[in-house]
XYZ file of C-alpha atoms in Angstrom:
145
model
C -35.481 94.282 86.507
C -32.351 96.287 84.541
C -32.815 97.930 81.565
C -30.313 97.284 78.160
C -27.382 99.156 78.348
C -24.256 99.767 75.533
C -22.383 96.343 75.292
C -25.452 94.085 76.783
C -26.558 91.404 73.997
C -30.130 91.706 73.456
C -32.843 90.063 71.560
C -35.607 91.510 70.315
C -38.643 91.129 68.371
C -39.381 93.442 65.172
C -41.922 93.841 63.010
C -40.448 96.975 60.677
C -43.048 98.973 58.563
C -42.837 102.364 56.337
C -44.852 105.522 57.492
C -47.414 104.749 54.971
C -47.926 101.164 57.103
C -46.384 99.017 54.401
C -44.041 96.010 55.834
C -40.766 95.697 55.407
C -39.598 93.214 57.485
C -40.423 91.433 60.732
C -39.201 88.642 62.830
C -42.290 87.087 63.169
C -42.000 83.152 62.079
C -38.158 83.559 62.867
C -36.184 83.369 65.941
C -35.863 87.134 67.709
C -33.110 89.744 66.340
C -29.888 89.328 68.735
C -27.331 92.172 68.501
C -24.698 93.775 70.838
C -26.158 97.289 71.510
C -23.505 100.148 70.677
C -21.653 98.203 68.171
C -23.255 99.363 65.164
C -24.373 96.062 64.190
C -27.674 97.412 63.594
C -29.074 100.726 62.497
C -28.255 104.233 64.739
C -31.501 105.121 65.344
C -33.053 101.623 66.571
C -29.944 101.101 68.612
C -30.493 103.975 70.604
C -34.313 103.509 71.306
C -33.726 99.583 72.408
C -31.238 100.675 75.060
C -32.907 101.168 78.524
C -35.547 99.237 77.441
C -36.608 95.862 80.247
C -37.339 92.383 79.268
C -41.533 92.065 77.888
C -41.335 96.217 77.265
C -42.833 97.044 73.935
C -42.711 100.101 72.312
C -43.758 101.510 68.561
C -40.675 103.635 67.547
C -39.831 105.963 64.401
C -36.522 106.233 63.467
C -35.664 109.173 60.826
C -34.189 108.318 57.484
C -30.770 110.208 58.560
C -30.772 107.482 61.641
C -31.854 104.123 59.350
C -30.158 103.988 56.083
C -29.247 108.130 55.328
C -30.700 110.308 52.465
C -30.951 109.185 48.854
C -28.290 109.973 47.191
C -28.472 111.226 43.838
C -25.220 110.772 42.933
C -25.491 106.961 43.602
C -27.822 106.814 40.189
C -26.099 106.115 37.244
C -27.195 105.496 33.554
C -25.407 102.413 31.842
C -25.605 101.547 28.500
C -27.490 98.459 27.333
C -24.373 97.603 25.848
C -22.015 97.427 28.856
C -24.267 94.386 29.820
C -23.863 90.682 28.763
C -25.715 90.405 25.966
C -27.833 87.784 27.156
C -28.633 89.973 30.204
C -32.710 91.137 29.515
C -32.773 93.790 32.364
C -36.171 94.501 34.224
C -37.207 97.182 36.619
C -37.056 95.879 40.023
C -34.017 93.623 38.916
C -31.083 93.253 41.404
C -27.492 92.997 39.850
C -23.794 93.318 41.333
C -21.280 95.931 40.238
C -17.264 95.470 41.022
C -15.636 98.714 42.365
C -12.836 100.031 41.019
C -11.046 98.847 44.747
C -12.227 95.781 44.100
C -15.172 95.639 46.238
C -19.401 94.250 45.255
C -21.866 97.119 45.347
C -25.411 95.943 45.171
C -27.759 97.570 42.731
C -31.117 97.877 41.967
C -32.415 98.706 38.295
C -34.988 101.583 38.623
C -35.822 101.967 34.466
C -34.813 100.259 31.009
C -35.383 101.410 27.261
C -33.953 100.539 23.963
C -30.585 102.502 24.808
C -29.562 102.149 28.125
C -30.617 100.926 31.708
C -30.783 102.847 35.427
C -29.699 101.913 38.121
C -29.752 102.862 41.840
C -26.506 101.329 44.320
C -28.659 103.477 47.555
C -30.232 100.791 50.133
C -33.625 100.527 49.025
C -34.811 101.789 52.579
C -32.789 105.170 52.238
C -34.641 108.644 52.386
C -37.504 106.388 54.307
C -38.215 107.100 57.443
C -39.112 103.976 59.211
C -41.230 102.674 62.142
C -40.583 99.813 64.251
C -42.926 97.532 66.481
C -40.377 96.299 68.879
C -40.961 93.873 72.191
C -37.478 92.946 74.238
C -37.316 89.198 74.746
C -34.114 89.155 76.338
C -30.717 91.194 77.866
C -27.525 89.320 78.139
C -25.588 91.731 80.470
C -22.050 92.691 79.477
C -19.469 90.880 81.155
């Protein structure tokens, strides 16, 4: 039986959880994550512990924050002022919004307080500075060509 290599198509099956054990994703109910491993089409750190892996291997992984989705940045939480939103905007904690860049390009953020004057908000994935630990079970290598 041959084990995944960089540029085999694989499928896998996930189940994605924080160190404290709280779930974050999983393919369970859904059809098994496919990706091409070594193209970066998934994070560094899972990439690297699905290759050599054989078809019905299962393994319980952790992959470092620096690996999954980098350190929090800081500098990537900004302050706005109530009054830069529409007016009709009533912003929450929790609360998802889009941002333009100045190139022209949609940065996804996530607003982390409100009060009276002004709202924060956090454009880091909401996974970074977590380390994270996956449940993972190959289902299938498509070999290179």
């Amino acid at each position: 039986m041959s084990e995944a290599k960089s540029g085999d198509t694989v499928r896998v099956n996930y189940t994605g959880k924080l160190t404290d054990g709280t779930q974050f994703d999983s393919s369970e109910g859904r059809e098994p994550l496919e990706f091409q491993l070594g193209s970066g089409q998934i994070i560094g750190g899972l990439d690297r512990e699905v290759e050599g892996m054989k078809v019905g291997d299962k393994q319980t992984v952790t992959v470092s924050a620096e690996e999954a989705y980098g350190p929090h940045d800081p500098a990537k939480v900004q302050n706005i002022p109530r009054s830069a939103l529409p007016a009709e905007m009533e912003p929450q904690e929790g609360m998802q919004l889009q941002a333009q860049t100045p190139q022209g390009g949609q940065v996804a953020l996530i607003v982390t307080s409100v009060d009276e004057q002004e709202i924060t908000v956090d454009a880091n994935h909401p996974l970074a500075g977590k380390d994270l630990v996956f449940e993972i079970e190959m289902v299938e290598i498509l070999k290179a060509a």
